[in-house]
PDB file of C-alpha atoms in Angstrom:
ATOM      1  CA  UNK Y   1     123.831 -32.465  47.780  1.00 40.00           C
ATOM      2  CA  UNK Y   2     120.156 -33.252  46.414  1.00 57.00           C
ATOM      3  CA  UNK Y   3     118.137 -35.883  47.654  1.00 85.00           C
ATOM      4  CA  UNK Y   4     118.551 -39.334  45.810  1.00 95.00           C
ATOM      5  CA  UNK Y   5     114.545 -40.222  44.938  1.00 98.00           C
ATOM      6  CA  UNK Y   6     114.129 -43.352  43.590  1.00 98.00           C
ATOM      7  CA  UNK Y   7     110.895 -43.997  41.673  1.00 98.00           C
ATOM      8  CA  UNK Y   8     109.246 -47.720  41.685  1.00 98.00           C
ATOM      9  CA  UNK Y   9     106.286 -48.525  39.425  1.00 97.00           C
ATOM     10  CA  UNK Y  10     103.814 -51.321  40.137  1.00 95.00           C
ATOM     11  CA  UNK Y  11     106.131 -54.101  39.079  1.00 95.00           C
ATOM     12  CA  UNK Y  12     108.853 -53.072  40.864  1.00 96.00           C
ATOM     13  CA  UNK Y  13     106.330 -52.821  44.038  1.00 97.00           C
ATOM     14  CA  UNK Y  14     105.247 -56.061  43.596  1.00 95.00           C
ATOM     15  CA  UNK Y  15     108.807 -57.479  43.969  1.00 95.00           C
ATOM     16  CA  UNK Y  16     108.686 -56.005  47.499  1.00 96.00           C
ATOM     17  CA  UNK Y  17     105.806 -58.016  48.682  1.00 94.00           C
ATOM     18  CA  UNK Y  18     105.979 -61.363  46.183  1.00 90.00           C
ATOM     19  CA  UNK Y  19     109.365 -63.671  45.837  1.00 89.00           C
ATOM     20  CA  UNK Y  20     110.574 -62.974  42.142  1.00 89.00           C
ATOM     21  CA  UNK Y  21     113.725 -62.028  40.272  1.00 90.00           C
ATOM     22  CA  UNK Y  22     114.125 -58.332  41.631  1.00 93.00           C
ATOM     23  CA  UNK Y  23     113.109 -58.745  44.667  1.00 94.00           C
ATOM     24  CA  UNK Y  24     116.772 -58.422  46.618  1.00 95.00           C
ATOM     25  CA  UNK Y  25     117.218 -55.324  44.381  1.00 96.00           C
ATOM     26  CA  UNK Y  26     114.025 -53.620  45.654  1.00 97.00           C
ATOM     27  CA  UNK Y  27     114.523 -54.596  49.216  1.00 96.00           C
ATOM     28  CA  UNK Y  28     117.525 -52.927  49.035  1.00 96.00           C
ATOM     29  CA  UNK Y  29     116.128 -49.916  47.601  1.00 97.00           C
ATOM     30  CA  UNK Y  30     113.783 -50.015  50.812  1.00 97.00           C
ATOM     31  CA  UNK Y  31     116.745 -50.195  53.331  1.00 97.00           C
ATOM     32  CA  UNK Y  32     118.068 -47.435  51.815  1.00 96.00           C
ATOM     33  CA  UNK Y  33     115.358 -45.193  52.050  1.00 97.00           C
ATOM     34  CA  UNK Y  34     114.701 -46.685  56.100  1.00 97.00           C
ATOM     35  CA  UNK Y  35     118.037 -46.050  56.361  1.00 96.00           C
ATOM     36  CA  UNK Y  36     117.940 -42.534  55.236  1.00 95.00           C
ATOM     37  CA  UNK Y  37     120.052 -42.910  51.937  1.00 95.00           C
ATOM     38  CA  UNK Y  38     117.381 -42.419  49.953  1.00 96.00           C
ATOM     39  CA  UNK Y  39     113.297 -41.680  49.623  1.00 97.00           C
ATOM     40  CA  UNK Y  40     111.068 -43.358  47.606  1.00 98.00           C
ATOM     41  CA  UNK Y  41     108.671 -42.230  44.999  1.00 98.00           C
ATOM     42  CA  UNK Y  42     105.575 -44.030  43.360  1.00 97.00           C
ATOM     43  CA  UNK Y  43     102.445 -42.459  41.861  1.00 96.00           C
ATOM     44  CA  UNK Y  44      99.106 -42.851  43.745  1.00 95.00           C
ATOM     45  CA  UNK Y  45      98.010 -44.778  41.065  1.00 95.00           C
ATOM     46  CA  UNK Y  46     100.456 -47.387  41.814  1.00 95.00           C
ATOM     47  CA  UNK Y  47      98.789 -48.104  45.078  1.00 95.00           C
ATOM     48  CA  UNK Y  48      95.505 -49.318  42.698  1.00 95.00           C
ATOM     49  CA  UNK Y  49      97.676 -51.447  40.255  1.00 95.00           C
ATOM     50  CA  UNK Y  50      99.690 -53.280  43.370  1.00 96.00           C
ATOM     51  CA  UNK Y  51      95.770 -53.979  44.820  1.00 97.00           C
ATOM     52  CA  UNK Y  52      94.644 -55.414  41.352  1.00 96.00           C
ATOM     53  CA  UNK Y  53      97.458 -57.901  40.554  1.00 94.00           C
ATOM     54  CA  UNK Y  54      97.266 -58.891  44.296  1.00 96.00           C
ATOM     55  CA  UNK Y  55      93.582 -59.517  43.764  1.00 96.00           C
ATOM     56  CA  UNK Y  56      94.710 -61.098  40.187  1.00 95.00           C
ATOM     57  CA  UNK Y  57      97.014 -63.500  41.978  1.00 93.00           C
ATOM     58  CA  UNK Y  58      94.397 -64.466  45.045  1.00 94.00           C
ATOM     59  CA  UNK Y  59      91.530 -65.224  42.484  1.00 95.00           C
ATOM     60  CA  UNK Y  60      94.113 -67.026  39.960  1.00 95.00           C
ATOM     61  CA  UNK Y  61      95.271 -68.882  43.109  1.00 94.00           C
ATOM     62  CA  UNK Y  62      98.556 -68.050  42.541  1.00 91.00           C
ATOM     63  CA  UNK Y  63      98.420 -67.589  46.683  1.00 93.00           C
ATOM     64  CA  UNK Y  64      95.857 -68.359  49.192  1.00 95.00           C
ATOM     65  CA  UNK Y  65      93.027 -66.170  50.426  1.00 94.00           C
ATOM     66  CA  UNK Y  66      95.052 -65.422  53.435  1.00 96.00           C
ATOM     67  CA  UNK Y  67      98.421 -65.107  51.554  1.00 96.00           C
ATOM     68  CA  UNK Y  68      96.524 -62.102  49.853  1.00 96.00           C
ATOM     69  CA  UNK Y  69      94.955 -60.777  52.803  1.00 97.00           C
ATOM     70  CA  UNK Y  70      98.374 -60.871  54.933  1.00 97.00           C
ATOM     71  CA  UNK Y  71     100.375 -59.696  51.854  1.00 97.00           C
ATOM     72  CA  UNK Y  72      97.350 -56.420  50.761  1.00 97.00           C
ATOM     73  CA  UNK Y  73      97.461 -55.366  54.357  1.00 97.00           C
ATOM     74  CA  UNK Y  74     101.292 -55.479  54.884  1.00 97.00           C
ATOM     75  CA  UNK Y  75     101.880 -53.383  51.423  1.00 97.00           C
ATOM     76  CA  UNK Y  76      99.138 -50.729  52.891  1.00 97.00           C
ATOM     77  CA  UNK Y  77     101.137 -50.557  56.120  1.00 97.00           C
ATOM     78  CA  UNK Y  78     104.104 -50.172  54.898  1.00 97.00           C
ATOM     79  CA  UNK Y  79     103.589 -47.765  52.307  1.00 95.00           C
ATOM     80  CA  UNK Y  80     101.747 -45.482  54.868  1.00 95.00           C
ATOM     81  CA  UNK Y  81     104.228 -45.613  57.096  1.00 97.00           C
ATOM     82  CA  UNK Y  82     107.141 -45.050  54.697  1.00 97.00           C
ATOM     83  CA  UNK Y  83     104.829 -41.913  53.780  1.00 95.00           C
ATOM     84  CA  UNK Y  84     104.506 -40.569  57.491  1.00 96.00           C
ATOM     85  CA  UNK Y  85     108.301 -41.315  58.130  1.00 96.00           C
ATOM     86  CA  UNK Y  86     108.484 -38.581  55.195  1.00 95.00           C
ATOM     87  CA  UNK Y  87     110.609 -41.870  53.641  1.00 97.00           C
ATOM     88  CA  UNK Y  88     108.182 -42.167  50.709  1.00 97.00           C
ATOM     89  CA  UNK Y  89     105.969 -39.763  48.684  1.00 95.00           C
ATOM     90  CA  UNK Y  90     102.695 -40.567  46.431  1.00 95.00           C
ATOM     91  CA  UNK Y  91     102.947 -38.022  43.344  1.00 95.00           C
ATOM     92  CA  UNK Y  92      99.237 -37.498  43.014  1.00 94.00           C
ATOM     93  CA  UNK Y  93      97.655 -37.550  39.572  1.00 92.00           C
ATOM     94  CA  UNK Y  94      97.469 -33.741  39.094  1.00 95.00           C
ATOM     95  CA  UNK Y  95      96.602 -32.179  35.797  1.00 96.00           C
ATOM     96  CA  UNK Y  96     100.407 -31.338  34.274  1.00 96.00           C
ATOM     97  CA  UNK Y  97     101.467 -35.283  35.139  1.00 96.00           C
ATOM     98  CA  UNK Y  98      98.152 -36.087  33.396  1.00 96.00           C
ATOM     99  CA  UNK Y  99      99.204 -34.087  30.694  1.00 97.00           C
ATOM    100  CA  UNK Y 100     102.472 -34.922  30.354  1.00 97.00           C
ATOM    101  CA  UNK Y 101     101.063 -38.839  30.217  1.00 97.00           C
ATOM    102  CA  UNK Y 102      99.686 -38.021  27.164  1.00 97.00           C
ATOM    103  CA  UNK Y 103     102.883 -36.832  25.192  1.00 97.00           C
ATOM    104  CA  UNK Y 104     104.251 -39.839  26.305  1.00 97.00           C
ATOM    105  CA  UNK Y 105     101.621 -42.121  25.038  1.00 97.00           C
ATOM    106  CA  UNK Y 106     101.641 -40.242  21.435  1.00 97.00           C
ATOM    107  CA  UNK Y 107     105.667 -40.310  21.671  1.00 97.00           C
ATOM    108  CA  UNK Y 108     106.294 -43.798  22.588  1.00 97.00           C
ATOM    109  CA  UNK Y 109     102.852 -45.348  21.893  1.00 97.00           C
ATOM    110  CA  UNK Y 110     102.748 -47.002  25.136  1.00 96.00           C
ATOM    111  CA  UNK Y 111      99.353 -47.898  27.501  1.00 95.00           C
ATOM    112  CA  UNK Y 112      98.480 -44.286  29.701  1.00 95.00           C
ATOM    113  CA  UNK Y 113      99.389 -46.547  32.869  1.00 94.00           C
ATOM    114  CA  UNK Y 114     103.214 -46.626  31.655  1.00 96.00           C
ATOM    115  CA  UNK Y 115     103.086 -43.258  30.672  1.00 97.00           C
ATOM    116  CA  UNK Y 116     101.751 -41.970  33.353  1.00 97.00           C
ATOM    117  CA  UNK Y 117     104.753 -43.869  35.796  1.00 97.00           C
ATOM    118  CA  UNK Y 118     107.490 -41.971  33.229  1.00 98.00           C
ATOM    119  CA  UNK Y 119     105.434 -38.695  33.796  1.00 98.00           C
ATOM    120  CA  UNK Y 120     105.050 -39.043  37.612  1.00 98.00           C
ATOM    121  CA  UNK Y 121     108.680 -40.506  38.102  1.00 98.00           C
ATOM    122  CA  UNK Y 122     109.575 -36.855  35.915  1.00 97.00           C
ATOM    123  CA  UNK Y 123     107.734 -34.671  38.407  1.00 97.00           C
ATOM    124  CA  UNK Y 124     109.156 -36.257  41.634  1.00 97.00           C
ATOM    125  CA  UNK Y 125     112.733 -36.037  40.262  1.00 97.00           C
ATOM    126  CA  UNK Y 126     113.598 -39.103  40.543  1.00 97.00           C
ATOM    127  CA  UNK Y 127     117.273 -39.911  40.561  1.00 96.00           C
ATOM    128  CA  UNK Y 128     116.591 -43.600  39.171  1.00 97.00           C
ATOM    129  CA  UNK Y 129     113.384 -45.075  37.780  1.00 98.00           C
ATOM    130  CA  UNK Y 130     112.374 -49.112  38.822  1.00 97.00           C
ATOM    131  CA  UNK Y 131     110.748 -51.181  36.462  1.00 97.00           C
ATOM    132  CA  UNK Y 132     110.055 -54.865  36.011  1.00 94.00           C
ATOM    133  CA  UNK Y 133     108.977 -53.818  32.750  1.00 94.00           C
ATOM    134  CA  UNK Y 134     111.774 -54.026  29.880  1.00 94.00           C
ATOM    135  CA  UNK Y 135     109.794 -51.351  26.934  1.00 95.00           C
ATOM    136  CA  UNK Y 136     109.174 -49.094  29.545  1.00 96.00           C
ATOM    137  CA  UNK Y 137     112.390 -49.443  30.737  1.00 97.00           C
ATOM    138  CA  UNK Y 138     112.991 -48.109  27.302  1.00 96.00           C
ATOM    139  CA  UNK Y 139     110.712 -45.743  27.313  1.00 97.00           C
ATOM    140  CA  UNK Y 140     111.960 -44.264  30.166  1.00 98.00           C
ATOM    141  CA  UNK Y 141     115.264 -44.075  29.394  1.00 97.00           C
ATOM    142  CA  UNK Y 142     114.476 -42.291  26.074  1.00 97.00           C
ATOM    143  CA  UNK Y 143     112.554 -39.893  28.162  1.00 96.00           C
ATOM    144  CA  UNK Y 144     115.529 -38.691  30.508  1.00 97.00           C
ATOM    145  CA  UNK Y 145     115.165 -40.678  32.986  1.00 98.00           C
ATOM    146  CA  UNK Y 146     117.700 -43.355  34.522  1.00 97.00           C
ATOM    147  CA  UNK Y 147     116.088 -46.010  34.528  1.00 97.00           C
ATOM    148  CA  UNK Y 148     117.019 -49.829  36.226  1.00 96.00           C
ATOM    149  CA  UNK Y 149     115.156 -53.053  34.458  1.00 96.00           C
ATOM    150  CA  UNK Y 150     114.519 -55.741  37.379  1.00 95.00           C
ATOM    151  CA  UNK Y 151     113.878 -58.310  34.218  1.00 84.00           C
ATOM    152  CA  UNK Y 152     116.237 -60.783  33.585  1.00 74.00           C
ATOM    153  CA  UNK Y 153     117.823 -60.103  29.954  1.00 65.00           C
ATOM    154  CA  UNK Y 154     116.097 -63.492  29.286  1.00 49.00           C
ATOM    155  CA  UNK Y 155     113.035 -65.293  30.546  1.00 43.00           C
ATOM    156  CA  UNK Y 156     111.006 -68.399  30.180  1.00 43.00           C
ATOM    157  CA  UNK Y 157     108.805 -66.021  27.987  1.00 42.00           C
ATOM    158  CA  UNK Y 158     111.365 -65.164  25.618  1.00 40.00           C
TER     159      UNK Y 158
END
């Protein structure tokens, strides 16, 4: 039997370390992959996004300076210790993912950030794909992949 790999982009990250709608669905994902189930997969460039809107949300106040600081330092533990537990791999932006980004923008017309999370959830052969994000939930279902949509069918922004 294969190894289940179960990709997350950034907004599915975020629902690990901030209190949202997805959230029990990711931190299941997580015991899964502590437990052995399953192994987690995000691009390296993920680990930049998660920083940003972290950063977004301490200067927006959406959370306090030490909210941030508590909250960046436990999503830097964790995800190098998932990696050294060989629980959790960083697909690192190589040439063919880069590549293969960039059929996926000109396919889909989507920003090179979503593309590139289709493209490195394709190389790590992931079994399911996360996303917070409902088009490129579509996107990546188009592409191949199975893909999960943490989004509510509706929302306030609707």
């Amino acid at each position: 039997m294969s190894e289940r790999i179960i990709y997350l982009d950034s907004s599915a990250i975020m629902k690990r370390y901030l209190e949202e709608s997805g959230t029990s669905e990711v931190s299941n994902r997580f015991k899964q992959a502590y437990s052995g189930e399953t192994r987690l997969s995000f691009s390296v460039w993920n680990v930049g996004e998660v920083l940003g809107a972290l950063d977004k949300a301490a200067r927006l106040q959406r959370m306090s300076v030490k909210e941030h600081a508590v909250t960046r330092l436990r999503f830097l533990l964790e995800l190098q210790r998932m990696v050294r537990l060989k629980i959790a791999d960083a697909v690192p932006l190589r040439s063919r993912v880069l590549l293969d980004s960039w059929r996926i923008i000109e396919k889909y017309h989507v920003y090179a950030a979503d593309a590139l999370q289709v493209a490195a959830a394709k190389h790590a052969m992931a079994s399911e794909f996360l996303t917070g994000d409902r088009r490129l939930h579509e996107v990546a279902t188009s592409s191949g992949l199975e893909s999960t949509c943490l989004t509510p069918e509706t929302s306030p922004l609707d």
